[in-house]
Short mmCIF file of C-alpha atoms and ligand atoms in Angstrom, two decimals:
data_model
loop_
_atom_site.label_atom_id
_atom_site.label_comp_id
_atom_site.label_asym_id
_atom_site.label_seq_id
_atom_site.Cartn_x
_atom_site.Cartn_y
_atom_site.Cartn_z
CA MET A 1 105.47 149.89 -79.49
CA ASN A 2 104.49 153.52 -79.34
CA LYS A 3 101.49 153.57 -77.01
CA ALA A 4 100.36 153.97 -73.44
CA ILE A 5 100.63 151.18 -70.92
CA ASP A 6 98.86 151.82 -67.63
CA ARG A 7 101.10 150.37 -64.94
CA SER A 8 99.05 151.69 -62.04
CA ALA A 9 96.84 148.62 -61.86
CA PRO A 10 97.22 145.28 -63.60
CA VAL A 11 94.45 143.71 -65.69
CA PHE A 12 95.57 140.32 -64.47
CA ARG A 13 97.47 139.55 -61.32
CA ILE A 14 98.51 135.94 -61.01
CA ASN A 15 99.67 134.68 -57.62
CA HIS A 16 101.44 131.35 -57.25
CA LEU A 17 99.37 129.64 -59.90
CA VAL A 18 99.63 125.86 -59.97
CA LYS A 19 97.79 123.49 -62.31
CA GLU A 20 98.29 119.77 -61.96
CA PHE A 21 97.01 116.94 -64.10
CA GLY A 22 97.39 113.95 -61.82
CA PRO A 23 101.07 113.72 -60.91
CA LEU A 24 102.05 116.21 -63.65
CA ARG A 25 102.57 119.86 -62.73
CA ALA A 26 101.70 121.65 -65.99
CA VAL A 27 101.91 125.12 -64.39
CA ASP A 28 104.32 125.37 -61.50
CA ASP A 29 104.00 128.33 -59.14
CA VAL A 30 103.69 131.13 -61.68
CA SER A 31 103.27 134.69 -60.41
CA ALA A 32 102.94 137.58 -62.84
CA GLU A 33 101.14 140.78 -63.67
CA ILE A 34 99.72 141.89 -66.98
CA PHE A 35 98.99 145.60 -67.43
CA HIS A 36 96.34 147.48 -69.38
CA GLY A 37 97.48 148.07 -72.94
CA GLU A 38 100.40 145.67 -72.74
CA ALA A 39 101.30 143.07 -75.37
CA VAL A 40 102.73 140.08 -73.52
CA PHE A 41 104.05 137.17 -75.54
CA ILE A 42 104.56 133.77 -73.99
CA ILE A 43 107.15 131.41 -75.40
CA GLY A 44 108.46 128.03 -74.31
CA PRO A 45 109.03 124.59 -75.77
CA SER A 46 106.14 122.27 -76.52
CA GLY A 47 104.61 120.92 -73.32
CA SER A 48 105.99 123.74 -71.14
CA GLY A 49 102.51 124.68 -69.91
CA LYS A 50 101.79 127.71 -72.10
CA SER A 51 98.29 126.67 -73.15
CA THR A 52 97.39 125.46 -69.69
CA PHE A 53 98.47 128.80 -68.22
CA LEU A 54 96.34 130.70 -70.74
CA ARG A 55 93.40 128.36 -70.23
CA CYS A 56 93.54 129.14 -66.51
CA LEU A 57 93.51 132.87 -67.28
CA ASN A 58 90.47 132.36 -69.47
CA LEU A 59 88.51 130.16 -67.05
CA LEU A 60 88.80 127.11 -69.25
CA GLU A 61 90.83 125.31 -66.62
CA GLU A 62 90.44 125.35 -62.86
CA PRO A 63 93.74 126.02 -61.08
CA THR A 64 94.91 123.45 -58.54
CA SER A 65 96.12 126.26 -56.27
CA GLY A 66 97.07 129.91 -56.38
CA GLU A 67 94.82 132.74 -57.49
CA ILE A 68 94.07 134.90 -60.48
CA LEU A 69 92.75 138.42 -60.07
CA PHE A 70 91.10 140.14 -63.01
CA LYS A 71 90.89 143.90 -62.48
CA GLY A 72 91.49 143.33 -58.80
CA ARG A 73 88.80 140.68 -58.33
CA LYS A 74 89.52 137.04 -57.85
CA ILE A 75 88.26 134.85 -60.67
CA ASN A 76 87.69 131.17 -60.31
CA ALA A 77 86.42 128.54 -62.73
CA PRO A 78 83.66 127.42 -62.46
CA LYS A 79 82.38 130.05 -59.98
CA THR A 80 82.92 133.26 -61.95
CA PRO A 81 80.04 134.01 -64.39
CA VAL A 82 81.70 132.97 -67.64
CA ASN A 83 79.49 134.99 -69.97
CA LYS A 84 80.32 138.24 -68.23
CA PHE A 85 84.00 137.43 -68.10
CA ARG A 86 84.08 136.53 -71.80
CA GLN A 87 82.81 139.99 -72.64
CA GLN A 88 86.10 141.29 -71.33
CA VAL A 89 88.53 138.55 -72.27
CA GLY A 90 88.26 137.10 -75.77
CA MET A 91 90.20 134.07 -76.91
CA VAL A 92 91.45 133.01 -80.34
CA PHE A 93 92.71 129.47 -80.83
CA GLN A 94 95.13 127.69 -83.11
CA ASN A 95 92.83 126.10 -85.64
CA PRO A 96 90.73 128.62 -87.59
CA ASP A 97 88.37 125.86 -88.76
CA ASN A 98 87.22 125.02 -85.24
CA GLN A 99 86.11 128.58 -84.56
CA MET A 100 83.54 129.10 -87.30
CA ILE A 101 79.92 128.52 -86.40
CA ALA A 102 77.73 130.08 -89.11
CA SER A 103 77.81 129.66 -92.88
CA ILE A 104 78.00 133.40 -93.59
CA VAL A 105 80.81 135.57 -92.25
CA GLU A 106 78.61 138.30 -90.75
CA ASP A 107 76.35 135.76 -89.00
CA ASP A 108 79.42 134.16 -87.53
CA ILE A 109 80.61 137.46 -86.10
CA ALA A 110 77.11 138.32 -84.85
CA PHE A 111 76.95 135.09 -82.86
CA GLY A 112 78.83 136.43 -79.82
CA PRO A 113 76.89 139.67 -79.33
CA GLU A 114 73.60 137.83 -80.10
CA ASN A 115 74.37 135.44 -77.26
CA LEU A 116 74.88 138.41 -74.97
CA GLY A 117 71.50 139.83 -75.91
CA VAL A 118 72.88 142.91 -77.65
CA PRO A 119 70.05 144.77 -79.52
CA ARG A 120 69.80 144.06 -83.27
CA GLU A 121 70.82 147.54 -84.50
CA GLU A 122 73.87 147.50 -82.30
CA ILE A 123 74.84 144.03 -83.51
CA VAL A 124 74.88 145.30 -87.09
CA GLU A 125 77.09 148.18 -86.03
CA ARG A 126 79.43 145.91 -84.09
CA VAL A 127 79.75 143.41 -86.94
CA GLU A 128 80.64 146.18 -89.39
CA GLY A 129 83.15 147.68 -86.97
CA ALA A 130 84.76 144.33 -86.22
CA LEU A 131 85.10 143.44 -89.91
CA GLU A 132 86.65 146.81 -90.58
CA SER A 133 89.12 146.35 -87.72
CA VAL A 134 90.48 143.15 -89.24
CA GLY A 135 90.40 144.47 -92.82
CA MET A 136 87.73 142.02 -93.98
CA SER A 137 84.75 144.28 -94.71
CA GLU A 138 84.31 143.12 -98.27
CA TYR A 139 83.97 139.51 -97.11
CA HIS A 140 80.90 140.12 -94.93
CA ASP A 141 78.58 137.93 -97.04
CA LYS A 142 81.08 135.20 -97.90
CA THR A 143 81.18 131.61 -96.69
CA PRO A 144 83.87 131.21 -94.00
CA THR A 145 84.92 127.75 -95.23
CA LYS A 146 85.95 129.27 -98.57
CA LEU A 147 88.38 131.74 -97.03
CA SER A 148 92.12 131.25 -96.57
CA GLY A 149 93.50 130.31 -93.15
CA GLY A 150 94.65 133.87 -92.44
CA GLN A 151 91.29 135.29 -93.46
CA LYS A 152 89.50 132.77 -91.23
CA GLN A 153 91.66 133.74 -88.28
CA ARG A 154 90.91 137.41 -88.89
CA ILE A 155 87.19 136.52 -88.93
CA ALA A 156 87.71 134.63 -85.65
CA ILE A 157 89.36 137.75 -84.22
CA ALA A 158 86.49 139.90 -85.55
CA GLY A 159 84.06 137.53 -83.79
CA VAL A 160 85.89 138.18 -80.55
CA LEU A 161 86.08 141.94 -81.19
CA ALA A 162 82.31 142.11 -81.70
CA ILE A 163 82.03 141.22 -78.02
CA ARG A 164 84.16 144.33 -77.28
CA PRO A 165 86.71 142.71 -74.99
CA ARG A 166 89.45 144.60 -73.13
CA VAL A 167 91.85 141.69 -73.48
CA LEU A 168 92.62 139.51 -76.47
CA VAL A 169 94.15 136.14 -75.69
CA LEU A 170 95.69 134.15 -78.54
CA ASP A 171 97.03 130.61 -78.35
CA GLU A 172 99.32 130.07 -81.34
CA ALA A 173 96.72 131.75 -83.52
CA THR A 174 99.12 132.00 -86.47
CA SER A 175 100.71 128.56 -86.34
CA MET A 176 98.53 127.01 -89.04
CA LEU A 177 98.77 129.93 -91.44
CA ASP A 178 100.90 130.63 -94.49
CA PRO A 179 103.38 133.54 -94.25
CA GLN A 180 100.96 136.09 -95.71
CA GLY A 181 98.11 134.98 -93.44
CA ARG A 182 100.48 135.10 -90.48
CA LYS A 183 101.56 138.62 -91.31
CA ASP A 184 97.98 139.84 -91.81
CA VAL A 185 96.90 138.39 -88.48
CA MET A 186 99.95 139.78 -86.65
CA ASP A 187 99.44 143.23 -88.21
CA THR A 188 95.83 143.11 -87.06
CA VAL A 189 96.79 142.10 -83.52
CA LYS A 190 99.48 144.79 -83.35
CA ARG A 191 97.09 147.49 -84.49
CA LEU A 192 94.39 146.43 -82.03
CA ASN A 193 96.99 146.54 -79.28
CA ARG A 194 98.04 150.05 -80.31
CA GLU A 195 94.38 151.02 -80.12
CA GLY A 196 94.30 149.92 -76.49
CA ILE A 197 93.42 146.23 -76.34
CA THR A 198 95.63 144.25 -73.99
CA VAL A 199 97.18 141.26 -75.77
CA VAL A 200 98.35 138.01 -74.22
CA ALA A 201 99.65 135.69 -76.91
CA ILE A 202 101.45 132.38 -77.14
CA THR A 203 103.62 131.89 -80.18
CA HIS A 204 106.38 129.62 -81.36
CA PHE A 205 107.49 132.10 -84.02
CA MET A 206 110.33 134.06 -82.50
CA ASP A 207 110.01 136.87 -85.04
CA GLU A 208 106.50 137.61 -83.72
CA VAL A 209 107.86 138.08 -80.22
CA THR A 210 109.98 141.04 -81.25
CA GLU A 211 106.87 143.25 -81.26
CA ALA A 212 105.96 142.44 -77.67
CA ASP A 213 106.29 144.83 -74.77
CA ARG A 214 107.22 141.89 -72.62
CA VAL A 215 108.19 138.30 -73.28
CA ALA A 216 107.60 135.55 -70.73
CA VAL A 217 109.45 132.27 -71.05
CA LEU A 218 107.94 129.08 -69.64
CA SER A 219 109.93 125.91 -69.06
CA GLU A 220 108.44 122.82 -67.44
CA GLY A 221 105.57 124.91 -66.11
CA GLU A 222 107.79 127.53 -64.51
CA LEU A 223 108.12 131.17 -65.48
CA VAL A 224 111.89 131.22 -65.98
CA MET A 225 112.51 134.52 -67.76
CA GLN A 226 110.59 137.69 -68.46
CA GLY A 227 111.51 141.07 -69.87
CA ALA A 228 111.59 143.25 -72.95
CA PRO A 229 112.34 141.29 -76.16
CA ARG A 230 115.81 142.83 -76.41
CA GLU A 231 116.67 141.77 -72.88
CA ILE A 232 115.37 138.26 -73.44
CA PHE A 233 117.16 137.79 -76.76
CA LYS A 234 120.47 138.91 -75.28
CA GLU A 235 120.38 135.61 -73.40
CA LYS A 236 120.77 133.48 -76.50
CA ASP A 237 122.51 130.59 -74.75
CA LYS A 238 120.05 130.54 -71.90
CA LEU A 239 117.20 130.38 -74.42
CA HIS A 240 118.94 127.55 -76.23
CA GLY A 241 119.12 125.75 -72.89
CA TYR A 242 115.33 125.93 -72.70
CA GLY A 243 115.09 124.55 -76.23
CA LEU A 244 114.33 127.90 -77.84
CA ASP A 245 115.87 129.62 -80.82
CA VAL A 246 116.33 133.32 -81.42
CA PRO A 247 115.24 135.20 -84.56
CA ARG A 248 117.78 135.04 -87.38
CA SER A 249 118.80 138.68 -87.18
CA VAL A 250 119.45 138.21 -83.46
CA ALA A 251 121.59 135.14 -84.15
CA LEU A 252 123.58 137.07 -86.75
CA SER A 253 124.12 140.10 -84.51
CA HIS A 254 125.29 137.69 -81.78
CA GLU A 255 127.80 136.16 -84.22
CA LEU A 256 129.15 139.58 -85.19
CA PHE A 257 129.36 140.61 -81.54
CA SER A 258 131.21 137.39 -80.65
CA ALA A 259 133.61 138.03 -83.53
CA GLY A 260 134.62 141.22 -81.72
CA LEU A 261 132.62 143.75 -83.71
CA GLU A 262 131.03 146.68 -81.94
CA ILE A 263 127.43 145.74 -82.37
CA GLU A 264 124.56 145.11 -80.02
CA PRO A 265 124.12 141.34 -79.70
CA ALA A 266 120.31 141.30 -79.82
CA ILE A 267 119.19 143.23 -82.88
CA PHE A 268 115.92 141.81 -84.15
CA ASP A 269 114.96 144.40 -86.69
CA VAL A 270 116.43 143.34 -90.04
CA ASP A 271 116.63 146.93 -91.30
CA GLU A 272 118.39 148.02 -88.13
CA LEU A 273 120.85 145.14 -88.47
CA GLY A 274 121.53 146.20 -92.07
CA ASP A 275 122.19 149.78 -90.94
CA GLU A 276 124.53 148.56 -88.22
CA ILE A 277 126.49 146.39 -90.65
CA CYS A 278 126.80 149.35 -93.06
CA ARG A 279 128.05 151.49 -90.18
CA LEU A 280 130.63 148.85 -89.21
CA LEU A 281 131.83 148.59 -92.81
CA SER A 282 132.20 152.34 -93.23
CA ASP A 283 134.01 152.65 -89.88
CA ASN A 284 136.71 150.24 -91.06
P1 ADP B 301 102.20 123.87 -74.27
O1 ADP B 301 101.02 124.68 -74.63
O2 ADP B 301 103.36 124.70 -73.75
O3 ADP B 301 102.67 122.98 -75.37
P2 ADP B 301 100.38 122.51 -72.48
O4 ADP B 301 99.91 123.52 -71.51
O5 ADP B 301 99.47 122.13 -73.58
O6 ADP B 301 101.82 122.92 -73.04
O7 ADP B 301 100.74 121.18 -71.68
C1 ADP B 301 101.59 121.16 -70.57
C2 ADP B 301 101.64 119.77 -70.03
O8 ADP B 301 100.37 119.41 -69.49
C3 ADP B 301 101.94 118.71 -71.10
O9 ADP B 301 102.76 117.73 -70.52
C4 ADP B 301 100.57 118.18 -71.45
O10 ADP B 301 100.66 116.85 -71.91
C5 ADP B 301 99.84 118.26 -70.12
N1 ADP B 301 98.40 118.45 -70.27
C6 ADP B 301 97.80 119.52 -70.85
N2 ADP B 301 96.46 119.41 -70.78
C7 ADP B 301 96.21 118.23 -70.15
C8 ADP B 301 95.02 117.54 -69.77
N3 ADP B 301 93.81 118.06 -70.02
N4 ADP B 301 95.15 116.36 -69.14
C9 ADP B 301 96.38 115.85 -68.86
N5 ADP B 301 97.53 116.44 -69.17
C10 ADP B 301 97.46 117.63 -69.82
MG1 MG B 302 99.96 124.84 -76.46
#
């Protein structure tokens, strides 16, 4: 992504985070940093602790041990004032239907800033801005339940944006959407990230990961791999070992590479792969 990432100070610093549910260690000694402006995507098989990790970051879960620093200050559920924290870290969940509160789109989006005591005129401004950011301005007076899944998720994102957070946290926000809804939501997230919002997202769609600045792989609660998408996808067999697939174009470039062709084994841009194949054909 073509944008600035400020690596001088992390938004989140996570030190030896552990979360146990009884005898189960859902998050097992995870240490990581997330920088301002970064888009970090978390992948891992079902039950690997992705949601629990994110819920700890967002004060929805209290860590068993370890610490989380947000902008250099230790946060701790339930001690940190949640309302204040939520103004900076907004969360979007999997099911768009569980995130709608009001019966009119603009009221739904106004709910967050209203709760924060934002003055009326400013709420109107924020609602308009948020709707515009997600490309849903013309739906301001519609009923949320009548929208498509992708539209609902974009309204949910607008609701979070109206709070003006610095960080957007998404837990499989596209998993219940059709391909068009998924694309619209991903395009929205990508654009917001380019405009400066830090993104931390869980997904099980490998093609979404290709847009990340950094990919983190969780397995049985442990952070087992992290790096740029290209670096991560080079390790196709290792990913398979963790029960994860690679995007199709990556799999194909791996095949061609294994067959002895001079091609990078982790190409995830379909157009780029096409260009490379054309180049190989014309070379021969
Ligand atoms: P993921 O999001 O990667 O699918 P989760 O973080 O939801 O994984 O879950 C990790 C593990 O923790 C799973 O084994 C899950 O059953 C368990 N778990 C998650 N939340 C709870 C809870 N509130 N109580 C007990 N076990 C939980
Ligand atoms: Mg989950």
